[in-house]
PDB file of C-alpha atoms and ligand atoms in Angstrom:
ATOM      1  CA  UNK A  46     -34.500  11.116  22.857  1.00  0.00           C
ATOM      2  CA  UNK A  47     -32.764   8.413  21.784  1.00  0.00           C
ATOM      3  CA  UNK A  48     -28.903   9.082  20.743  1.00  0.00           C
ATOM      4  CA  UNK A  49     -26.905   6.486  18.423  1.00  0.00           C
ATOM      5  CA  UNK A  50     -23.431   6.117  19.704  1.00  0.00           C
ATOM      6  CA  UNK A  51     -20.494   5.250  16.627  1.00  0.00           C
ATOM      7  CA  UNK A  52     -16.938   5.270  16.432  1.00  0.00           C
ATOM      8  CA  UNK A  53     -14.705   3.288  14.939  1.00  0.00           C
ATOM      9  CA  UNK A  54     -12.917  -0.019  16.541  1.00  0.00           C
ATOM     10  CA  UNK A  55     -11.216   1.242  19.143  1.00  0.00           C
ATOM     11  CA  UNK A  56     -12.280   4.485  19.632  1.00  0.00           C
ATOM     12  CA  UNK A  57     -13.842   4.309  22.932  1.00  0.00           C
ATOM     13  CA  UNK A  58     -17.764   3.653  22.439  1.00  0.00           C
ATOM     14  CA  UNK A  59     -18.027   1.105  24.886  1.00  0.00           C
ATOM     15  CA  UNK A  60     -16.245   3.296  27.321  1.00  0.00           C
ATOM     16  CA  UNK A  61     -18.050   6.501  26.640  1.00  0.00           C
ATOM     17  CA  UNK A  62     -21.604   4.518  27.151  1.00  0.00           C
ATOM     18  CA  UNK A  63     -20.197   3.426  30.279  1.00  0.00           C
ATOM     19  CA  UNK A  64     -20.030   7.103  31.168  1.00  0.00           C
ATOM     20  CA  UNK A  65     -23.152   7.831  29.702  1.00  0.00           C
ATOM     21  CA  UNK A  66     -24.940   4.809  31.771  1.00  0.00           C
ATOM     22  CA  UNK A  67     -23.791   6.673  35.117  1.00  0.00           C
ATOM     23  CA  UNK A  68     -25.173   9.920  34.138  1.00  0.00           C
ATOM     24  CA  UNK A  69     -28.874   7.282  33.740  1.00  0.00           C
ATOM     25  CA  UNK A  70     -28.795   6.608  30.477  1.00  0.00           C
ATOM     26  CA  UNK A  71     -30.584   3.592  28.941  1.00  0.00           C
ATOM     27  CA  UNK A  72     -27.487   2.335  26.849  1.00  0.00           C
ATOM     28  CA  UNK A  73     -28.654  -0.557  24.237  1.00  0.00           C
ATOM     29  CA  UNK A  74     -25.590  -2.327  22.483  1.00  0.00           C
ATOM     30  CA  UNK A  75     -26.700  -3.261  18.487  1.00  0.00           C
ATOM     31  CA  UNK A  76     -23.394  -5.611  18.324  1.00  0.00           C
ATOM     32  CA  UNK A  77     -24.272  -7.451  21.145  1.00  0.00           C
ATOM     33  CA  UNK A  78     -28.048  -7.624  19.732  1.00  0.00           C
ATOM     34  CA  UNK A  79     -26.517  -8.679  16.376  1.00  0.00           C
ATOM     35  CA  UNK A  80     -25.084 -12.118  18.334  1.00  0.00           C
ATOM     36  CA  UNK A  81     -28.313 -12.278  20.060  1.00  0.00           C
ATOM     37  CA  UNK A  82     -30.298 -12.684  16.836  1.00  0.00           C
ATOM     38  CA  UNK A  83     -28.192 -15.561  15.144  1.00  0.00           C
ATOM     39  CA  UNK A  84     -28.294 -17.797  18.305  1.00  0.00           C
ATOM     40  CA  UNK A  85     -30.516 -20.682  18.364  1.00  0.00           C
ATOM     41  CA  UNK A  86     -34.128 -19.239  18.803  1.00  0.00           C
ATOM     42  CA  UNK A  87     -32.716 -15.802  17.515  1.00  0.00           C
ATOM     43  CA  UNK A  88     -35.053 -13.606  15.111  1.00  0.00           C
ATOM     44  CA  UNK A  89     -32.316 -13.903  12.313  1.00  0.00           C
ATOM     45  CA  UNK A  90     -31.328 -17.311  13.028  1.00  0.00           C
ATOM     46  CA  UNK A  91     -33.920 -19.360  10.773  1.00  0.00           C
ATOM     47  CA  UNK A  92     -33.446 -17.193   7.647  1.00  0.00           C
ATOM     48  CA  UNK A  93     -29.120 -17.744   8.544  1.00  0.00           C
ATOM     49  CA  UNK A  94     -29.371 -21.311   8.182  1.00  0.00           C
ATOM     50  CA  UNK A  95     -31.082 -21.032   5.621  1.00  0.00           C
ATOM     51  CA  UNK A  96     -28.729 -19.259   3.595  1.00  0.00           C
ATOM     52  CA  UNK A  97     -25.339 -20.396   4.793  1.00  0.00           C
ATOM     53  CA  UNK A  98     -24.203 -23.752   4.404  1.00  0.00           C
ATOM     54  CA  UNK A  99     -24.402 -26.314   7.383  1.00  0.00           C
ATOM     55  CA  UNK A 100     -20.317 -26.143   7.160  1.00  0.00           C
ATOM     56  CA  UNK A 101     -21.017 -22.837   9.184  1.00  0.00           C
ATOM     57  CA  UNK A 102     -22.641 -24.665  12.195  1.00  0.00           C
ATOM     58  CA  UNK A 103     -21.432 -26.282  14.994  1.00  0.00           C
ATOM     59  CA  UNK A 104     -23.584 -30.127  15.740  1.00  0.00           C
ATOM     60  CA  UNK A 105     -25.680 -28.286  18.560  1.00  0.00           C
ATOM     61  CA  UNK A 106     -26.935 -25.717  15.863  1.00  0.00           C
ATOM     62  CA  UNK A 107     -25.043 -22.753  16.510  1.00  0.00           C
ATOM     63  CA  UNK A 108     -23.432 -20.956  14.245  1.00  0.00           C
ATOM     64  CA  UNK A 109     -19.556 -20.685  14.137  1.00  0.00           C
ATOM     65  CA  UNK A 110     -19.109 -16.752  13.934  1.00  0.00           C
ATOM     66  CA  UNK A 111     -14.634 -17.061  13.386  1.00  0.00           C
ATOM     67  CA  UNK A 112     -15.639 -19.145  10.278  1.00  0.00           C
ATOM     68  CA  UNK A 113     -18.177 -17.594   9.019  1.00  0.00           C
ATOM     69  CA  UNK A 114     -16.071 -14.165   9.777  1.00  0.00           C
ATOM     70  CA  UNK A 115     -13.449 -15.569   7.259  1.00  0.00           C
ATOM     71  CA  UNK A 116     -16.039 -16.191   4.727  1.00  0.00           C
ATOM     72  CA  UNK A 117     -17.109 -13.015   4.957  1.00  0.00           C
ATOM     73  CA  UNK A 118     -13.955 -10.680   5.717  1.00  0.00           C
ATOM     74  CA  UNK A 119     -12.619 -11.583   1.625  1.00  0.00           C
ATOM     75  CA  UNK A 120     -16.329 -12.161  -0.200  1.00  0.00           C
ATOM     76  CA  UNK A 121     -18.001  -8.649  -0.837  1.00  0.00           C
ATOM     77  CA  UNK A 122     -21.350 -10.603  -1.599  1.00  0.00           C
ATOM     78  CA  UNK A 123     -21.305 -13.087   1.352  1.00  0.00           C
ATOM     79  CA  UNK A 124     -20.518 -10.290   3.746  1.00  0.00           C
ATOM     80  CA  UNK A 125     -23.903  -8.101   1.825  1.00  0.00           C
ATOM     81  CA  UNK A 126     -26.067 -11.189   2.597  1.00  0.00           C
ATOM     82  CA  UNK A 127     -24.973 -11.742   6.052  1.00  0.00           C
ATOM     83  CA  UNK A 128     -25.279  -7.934   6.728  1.00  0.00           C
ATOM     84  CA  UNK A 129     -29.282  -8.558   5.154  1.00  0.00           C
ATOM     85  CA  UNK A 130     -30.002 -11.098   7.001  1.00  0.00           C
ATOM     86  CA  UNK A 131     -28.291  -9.332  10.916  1.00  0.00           C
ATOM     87  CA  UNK A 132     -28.907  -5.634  10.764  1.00  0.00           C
ATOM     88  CA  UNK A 133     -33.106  -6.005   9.893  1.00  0.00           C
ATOM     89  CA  UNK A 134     -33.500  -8.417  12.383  1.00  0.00           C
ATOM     90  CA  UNK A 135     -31.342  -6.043  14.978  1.00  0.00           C
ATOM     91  CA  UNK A 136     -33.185  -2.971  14.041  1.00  0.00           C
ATOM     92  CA  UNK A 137     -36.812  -4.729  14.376  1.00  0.00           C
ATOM     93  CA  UNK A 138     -35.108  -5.579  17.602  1.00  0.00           C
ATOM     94  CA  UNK A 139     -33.716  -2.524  18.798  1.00  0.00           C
ATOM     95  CA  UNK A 140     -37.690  -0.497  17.909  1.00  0.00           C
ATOM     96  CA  UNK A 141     -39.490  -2.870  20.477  1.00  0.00           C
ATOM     97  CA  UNK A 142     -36.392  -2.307  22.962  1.00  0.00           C
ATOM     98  CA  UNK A 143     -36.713   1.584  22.328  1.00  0.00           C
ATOM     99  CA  UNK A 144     -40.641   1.672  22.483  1.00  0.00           C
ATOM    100  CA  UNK A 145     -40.804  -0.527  25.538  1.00  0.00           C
ATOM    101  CA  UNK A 146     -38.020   1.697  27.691  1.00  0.00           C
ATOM    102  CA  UNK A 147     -40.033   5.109  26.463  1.00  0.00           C
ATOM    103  CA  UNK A 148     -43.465   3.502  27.450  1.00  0.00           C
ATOM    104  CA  UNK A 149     -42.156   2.837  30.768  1.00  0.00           C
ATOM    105  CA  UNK A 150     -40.039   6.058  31.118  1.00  0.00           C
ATOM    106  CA  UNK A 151     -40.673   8.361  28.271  1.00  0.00           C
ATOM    107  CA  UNK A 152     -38.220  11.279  29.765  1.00  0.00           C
ATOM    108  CA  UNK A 153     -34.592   8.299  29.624  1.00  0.00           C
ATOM    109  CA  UNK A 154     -32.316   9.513  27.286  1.00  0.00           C
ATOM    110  CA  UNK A 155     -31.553   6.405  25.295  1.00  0.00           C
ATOM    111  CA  UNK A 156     -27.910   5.324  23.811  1.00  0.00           C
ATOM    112  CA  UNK A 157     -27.541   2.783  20.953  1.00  0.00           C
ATOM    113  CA  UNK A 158     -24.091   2.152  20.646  1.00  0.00           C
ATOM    114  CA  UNK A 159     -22.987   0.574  17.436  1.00  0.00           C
ATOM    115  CA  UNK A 160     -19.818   0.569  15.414  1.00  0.00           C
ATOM    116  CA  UNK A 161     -21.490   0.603  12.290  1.00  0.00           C
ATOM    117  CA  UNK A 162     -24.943   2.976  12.587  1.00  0.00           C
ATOM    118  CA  UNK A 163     -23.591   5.135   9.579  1.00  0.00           C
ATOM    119  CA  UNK A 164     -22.711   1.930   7.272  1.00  0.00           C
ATOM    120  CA  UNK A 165     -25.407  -0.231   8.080  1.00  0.00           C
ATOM    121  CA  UNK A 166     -28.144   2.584   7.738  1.00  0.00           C
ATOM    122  CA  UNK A 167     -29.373   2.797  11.596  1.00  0.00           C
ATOM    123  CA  UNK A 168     -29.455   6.494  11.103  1.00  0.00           C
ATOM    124  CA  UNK A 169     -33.931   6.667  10.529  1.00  0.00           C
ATOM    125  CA  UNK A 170     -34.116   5.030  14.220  1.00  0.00           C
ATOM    126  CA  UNK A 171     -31.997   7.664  16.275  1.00  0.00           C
ATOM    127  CA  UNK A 172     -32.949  11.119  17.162  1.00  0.00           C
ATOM    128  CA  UNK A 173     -28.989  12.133  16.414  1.00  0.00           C
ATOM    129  CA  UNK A 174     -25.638  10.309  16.274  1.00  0.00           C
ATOM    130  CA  UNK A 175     -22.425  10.682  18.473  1.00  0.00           C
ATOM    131  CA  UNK A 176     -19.371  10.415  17.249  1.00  0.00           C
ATOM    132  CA  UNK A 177     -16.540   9.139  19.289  1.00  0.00           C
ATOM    133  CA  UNK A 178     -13.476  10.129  17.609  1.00  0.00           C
ATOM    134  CA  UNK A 179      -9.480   8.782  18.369  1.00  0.00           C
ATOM    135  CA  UNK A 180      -7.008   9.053  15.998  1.00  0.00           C
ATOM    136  CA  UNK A 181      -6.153   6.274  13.738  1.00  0.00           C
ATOM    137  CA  UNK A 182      -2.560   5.886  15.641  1.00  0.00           C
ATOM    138  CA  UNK A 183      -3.956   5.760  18.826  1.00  0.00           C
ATOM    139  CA  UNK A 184      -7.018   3.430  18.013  1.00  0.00           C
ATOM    140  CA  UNK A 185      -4.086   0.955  16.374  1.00  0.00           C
ATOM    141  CA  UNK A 186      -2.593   1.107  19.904  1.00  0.00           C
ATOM    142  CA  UNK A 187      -5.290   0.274  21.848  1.00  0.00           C
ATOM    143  CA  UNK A 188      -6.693  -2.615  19.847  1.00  0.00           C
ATOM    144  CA  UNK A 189      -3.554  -4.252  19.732  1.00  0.00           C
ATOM    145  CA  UNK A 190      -3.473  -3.899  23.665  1.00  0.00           C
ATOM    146  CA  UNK A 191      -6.872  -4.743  24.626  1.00  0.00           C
ATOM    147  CA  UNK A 192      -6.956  -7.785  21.965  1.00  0.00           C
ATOM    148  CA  UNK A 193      -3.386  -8.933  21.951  1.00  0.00           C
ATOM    149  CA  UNK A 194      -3.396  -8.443  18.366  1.00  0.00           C
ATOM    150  CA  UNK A 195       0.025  -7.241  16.207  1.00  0.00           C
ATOM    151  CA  UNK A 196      -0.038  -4.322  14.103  1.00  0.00           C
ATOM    152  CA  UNK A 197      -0.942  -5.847  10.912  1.00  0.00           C
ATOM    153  CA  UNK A 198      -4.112  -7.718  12.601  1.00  0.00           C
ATOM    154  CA  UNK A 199      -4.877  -4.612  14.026  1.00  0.00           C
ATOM    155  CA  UNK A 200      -4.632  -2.550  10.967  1.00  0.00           C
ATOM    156  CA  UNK A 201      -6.803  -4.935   9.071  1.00  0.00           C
ATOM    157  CA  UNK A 202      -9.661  -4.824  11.293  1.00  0.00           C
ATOM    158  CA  UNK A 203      -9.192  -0.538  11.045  1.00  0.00           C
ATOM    159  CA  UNK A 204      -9.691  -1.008   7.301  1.00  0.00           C
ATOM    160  CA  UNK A 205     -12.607  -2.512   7.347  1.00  0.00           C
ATOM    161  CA  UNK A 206     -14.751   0.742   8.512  1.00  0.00           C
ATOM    162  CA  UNK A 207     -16.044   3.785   6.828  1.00  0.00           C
ATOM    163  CA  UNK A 208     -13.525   6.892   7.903  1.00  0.00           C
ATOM    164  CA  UNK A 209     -14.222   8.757  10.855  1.00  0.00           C
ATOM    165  CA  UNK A 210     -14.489  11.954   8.842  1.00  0.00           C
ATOM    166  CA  UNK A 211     -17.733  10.323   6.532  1.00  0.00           C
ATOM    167  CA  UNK A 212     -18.975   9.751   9.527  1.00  0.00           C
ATOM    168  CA  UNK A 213     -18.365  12.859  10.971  1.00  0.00           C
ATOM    169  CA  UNK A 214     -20.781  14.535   8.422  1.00  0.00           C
ATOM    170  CA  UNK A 215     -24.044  12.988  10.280  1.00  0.00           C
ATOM    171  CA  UNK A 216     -22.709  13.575  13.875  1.00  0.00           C
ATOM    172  CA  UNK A 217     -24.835  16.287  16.135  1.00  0.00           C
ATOM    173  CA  UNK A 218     -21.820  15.697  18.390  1.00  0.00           C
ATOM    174  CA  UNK A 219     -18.565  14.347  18.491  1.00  0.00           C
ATOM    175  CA  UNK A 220     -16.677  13.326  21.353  1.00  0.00           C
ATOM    176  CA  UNK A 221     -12.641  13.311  21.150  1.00  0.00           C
ATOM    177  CA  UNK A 222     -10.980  10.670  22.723  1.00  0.00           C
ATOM    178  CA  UNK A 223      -7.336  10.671  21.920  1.00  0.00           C
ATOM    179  CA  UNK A 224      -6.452  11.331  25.565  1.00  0.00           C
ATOM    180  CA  UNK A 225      -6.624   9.684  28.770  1.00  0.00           C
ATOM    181  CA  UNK A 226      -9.152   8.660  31.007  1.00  0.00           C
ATOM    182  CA  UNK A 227      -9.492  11.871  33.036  1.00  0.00           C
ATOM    183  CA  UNK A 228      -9.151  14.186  29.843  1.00  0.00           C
ATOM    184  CA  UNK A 229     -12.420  11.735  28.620  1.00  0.00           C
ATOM    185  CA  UNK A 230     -14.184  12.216  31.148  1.00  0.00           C
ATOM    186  CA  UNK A 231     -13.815  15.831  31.218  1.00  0.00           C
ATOM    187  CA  UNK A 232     -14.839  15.780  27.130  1.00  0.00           C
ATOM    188  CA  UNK A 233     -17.914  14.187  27.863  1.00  0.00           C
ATOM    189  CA  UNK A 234     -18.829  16.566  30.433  1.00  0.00           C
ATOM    190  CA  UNK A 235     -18.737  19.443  28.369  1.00  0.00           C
ATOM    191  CA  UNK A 236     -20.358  17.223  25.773  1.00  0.00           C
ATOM    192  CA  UNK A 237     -23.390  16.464  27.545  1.00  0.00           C
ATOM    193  CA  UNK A 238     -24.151  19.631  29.063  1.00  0.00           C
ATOM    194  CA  UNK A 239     -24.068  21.442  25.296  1.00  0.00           C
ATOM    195  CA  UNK A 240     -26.242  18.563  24.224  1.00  0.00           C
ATOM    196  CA  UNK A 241     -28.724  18.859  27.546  1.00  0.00           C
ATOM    197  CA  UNK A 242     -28.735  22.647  26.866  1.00  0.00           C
ATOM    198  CA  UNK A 243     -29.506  22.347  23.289  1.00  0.00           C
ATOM    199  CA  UNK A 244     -31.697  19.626  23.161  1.00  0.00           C
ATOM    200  CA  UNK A 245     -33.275  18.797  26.511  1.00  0.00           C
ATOM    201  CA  UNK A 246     -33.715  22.475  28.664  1.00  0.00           C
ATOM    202  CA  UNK A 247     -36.984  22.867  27.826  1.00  0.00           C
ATOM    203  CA  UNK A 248     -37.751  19.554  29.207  1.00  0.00           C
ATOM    204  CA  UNK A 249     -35.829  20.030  32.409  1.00  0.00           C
TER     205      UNK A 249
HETATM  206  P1  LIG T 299     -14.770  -1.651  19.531  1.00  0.00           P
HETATM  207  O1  LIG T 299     -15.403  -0.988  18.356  1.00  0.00           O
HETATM  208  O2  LIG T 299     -13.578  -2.451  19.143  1.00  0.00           O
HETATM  209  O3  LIG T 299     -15.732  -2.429  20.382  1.00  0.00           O
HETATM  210  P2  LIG T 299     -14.830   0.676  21.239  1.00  0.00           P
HETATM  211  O4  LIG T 299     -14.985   1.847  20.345  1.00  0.00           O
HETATM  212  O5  LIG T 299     -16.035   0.210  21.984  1.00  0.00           O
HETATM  213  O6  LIG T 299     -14.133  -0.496  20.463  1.00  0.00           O
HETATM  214  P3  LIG T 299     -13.487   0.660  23.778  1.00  0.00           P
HETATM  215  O7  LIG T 299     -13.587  -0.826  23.928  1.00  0.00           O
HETATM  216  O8  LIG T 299     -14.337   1.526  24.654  1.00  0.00           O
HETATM  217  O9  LIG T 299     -13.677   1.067  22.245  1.00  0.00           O
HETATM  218  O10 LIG T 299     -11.978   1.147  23.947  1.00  0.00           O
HETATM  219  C1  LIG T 299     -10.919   0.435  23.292  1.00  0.00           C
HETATM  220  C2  LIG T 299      -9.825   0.150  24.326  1.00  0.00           C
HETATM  221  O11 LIG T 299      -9.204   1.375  24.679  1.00  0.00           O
HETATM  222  C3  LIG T 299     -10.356  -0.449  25.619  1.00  0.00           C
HETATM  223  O12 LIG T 299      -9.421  -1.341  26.115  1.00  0.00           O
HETATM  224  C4  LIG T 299     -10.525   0.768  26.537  1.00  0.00           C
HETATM  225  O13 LIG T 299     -10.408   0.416  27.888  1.00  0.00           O
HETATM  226  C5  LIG T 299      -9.368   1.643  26.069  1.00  0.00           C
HETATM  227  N1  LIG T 299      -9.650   3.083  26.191  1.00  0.00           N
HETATM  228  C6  LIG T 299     -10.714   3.759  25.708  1.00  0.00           C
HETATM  229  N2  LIG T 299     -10.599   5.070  25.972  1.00  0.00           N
HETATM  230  C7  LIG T 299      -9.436   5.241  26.640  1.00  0.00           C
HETATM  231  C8  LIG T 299      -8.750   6.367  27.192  1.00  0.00           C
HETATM  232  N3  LIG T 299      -9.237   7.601  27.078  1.00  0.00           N
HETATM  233  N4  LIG T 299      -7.576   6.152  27.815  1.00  0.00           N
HETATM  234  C9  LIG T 299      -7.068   4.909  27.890  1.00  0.00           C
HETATM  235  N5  LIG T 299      -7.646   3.806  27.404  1.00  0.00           N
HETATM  236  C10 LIG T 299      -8.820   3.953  26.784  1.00  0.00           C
END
């Protein structure tokens, strides 16, 4: 079973996979993969310097991800070459990952958290997607918090992602998060025992 994790900045992925990782989850992260590949020696990082000028690397060879961010956050077609080049290489990635954790224990339940499975087409991959879901206010607060960012910063990162509600439409399962801690904790609960129930009794 392997489960694909989204939500939108802020909305609490990282936190709910924590969660998920103490009920023994395998929990693979597909933006941290997506660094991965474009270091030195990464699986995307030949074809990157190939396609983005040397301007975009630092002497050592690695690449210089706040510049090349800029590039990409006002150039539709830079950010659509990138995005060719990262999300291949991080799904050829993420199948030997997956394939290698069910060989050794086929019954895990595996989490791929991602902010972008919906957008960047991980969907064929995953068994079903997760949706964690905060409110737009209440994601804008906690960004600016956790990345002592102001409002407009914050807002412009926000706008940059597919609405919650498209992405809604392909979640088996969403978990709300507009709460606190406790009150998350308590949502995933009932979250993962409809999803055991519905999806995993028979192999119990
Ligand atoms: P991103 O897409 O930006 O990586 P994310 O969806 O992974 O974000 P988290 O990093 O898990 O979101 O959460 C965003 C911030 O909000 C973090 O600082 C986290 O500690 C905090 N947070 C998440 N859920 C709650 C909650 N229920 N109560 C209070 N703070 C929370």
């Amino acid at each position: 079973m392997v489960i694909g994790l989204t939500g939108n900045i802020g909305s609490g992925k990282t936190t709910v996979c924590q969660l998920l990782a103490a009920k023994g989850c395998l929990c693979l992260n597909a933006d941290l993969l997506g660094r991965q590949v474009s270091e030195p020696g990464g699986e995307a990082y030949a074809e990157l310097r190939q396609s983005f000028d040397a301007a975009y690397f630092d002497e050592a060879g690695n690449l210089l991800r706040a510049k090349l961010a800029e590039l990409v956050f006002n150039d539709a077609a830079e950010l659509a070459r990138l995005n060719g080049i990262i999300h291949p290489a991080v799904l050829r990635c993420l199948q030997r990952e997956i394939e290698a954790a069910q060989a050794e224990k086929p019954q895990q339940v595996i989490v791929v958290e991602a902010a972008l499975l919906v957008e960047a087409n991980y969907l064929p991959i995953l068994d079903q997607l997760w949706l964690v879901w905060a409110d737009d206010q209440v994601r804008l607060k906690r960004v600016m918090k956790r990345d002592k960012v102001d409002h407009e910063q914050a807002q412009a990162r926000m706008n940059n992602q597919l609405p919650q509600a498209e992405k809604a439409k392909y979640a088996r399962y969403i978990v709300h998060n507009n709460k606190g801690r406790a009150e998350l904790q308590q949502e995933l609960e009932a979250v993962w025992q409809q999803f055991w129930q519905e999806n995993m009794k028979q192999e119990d």
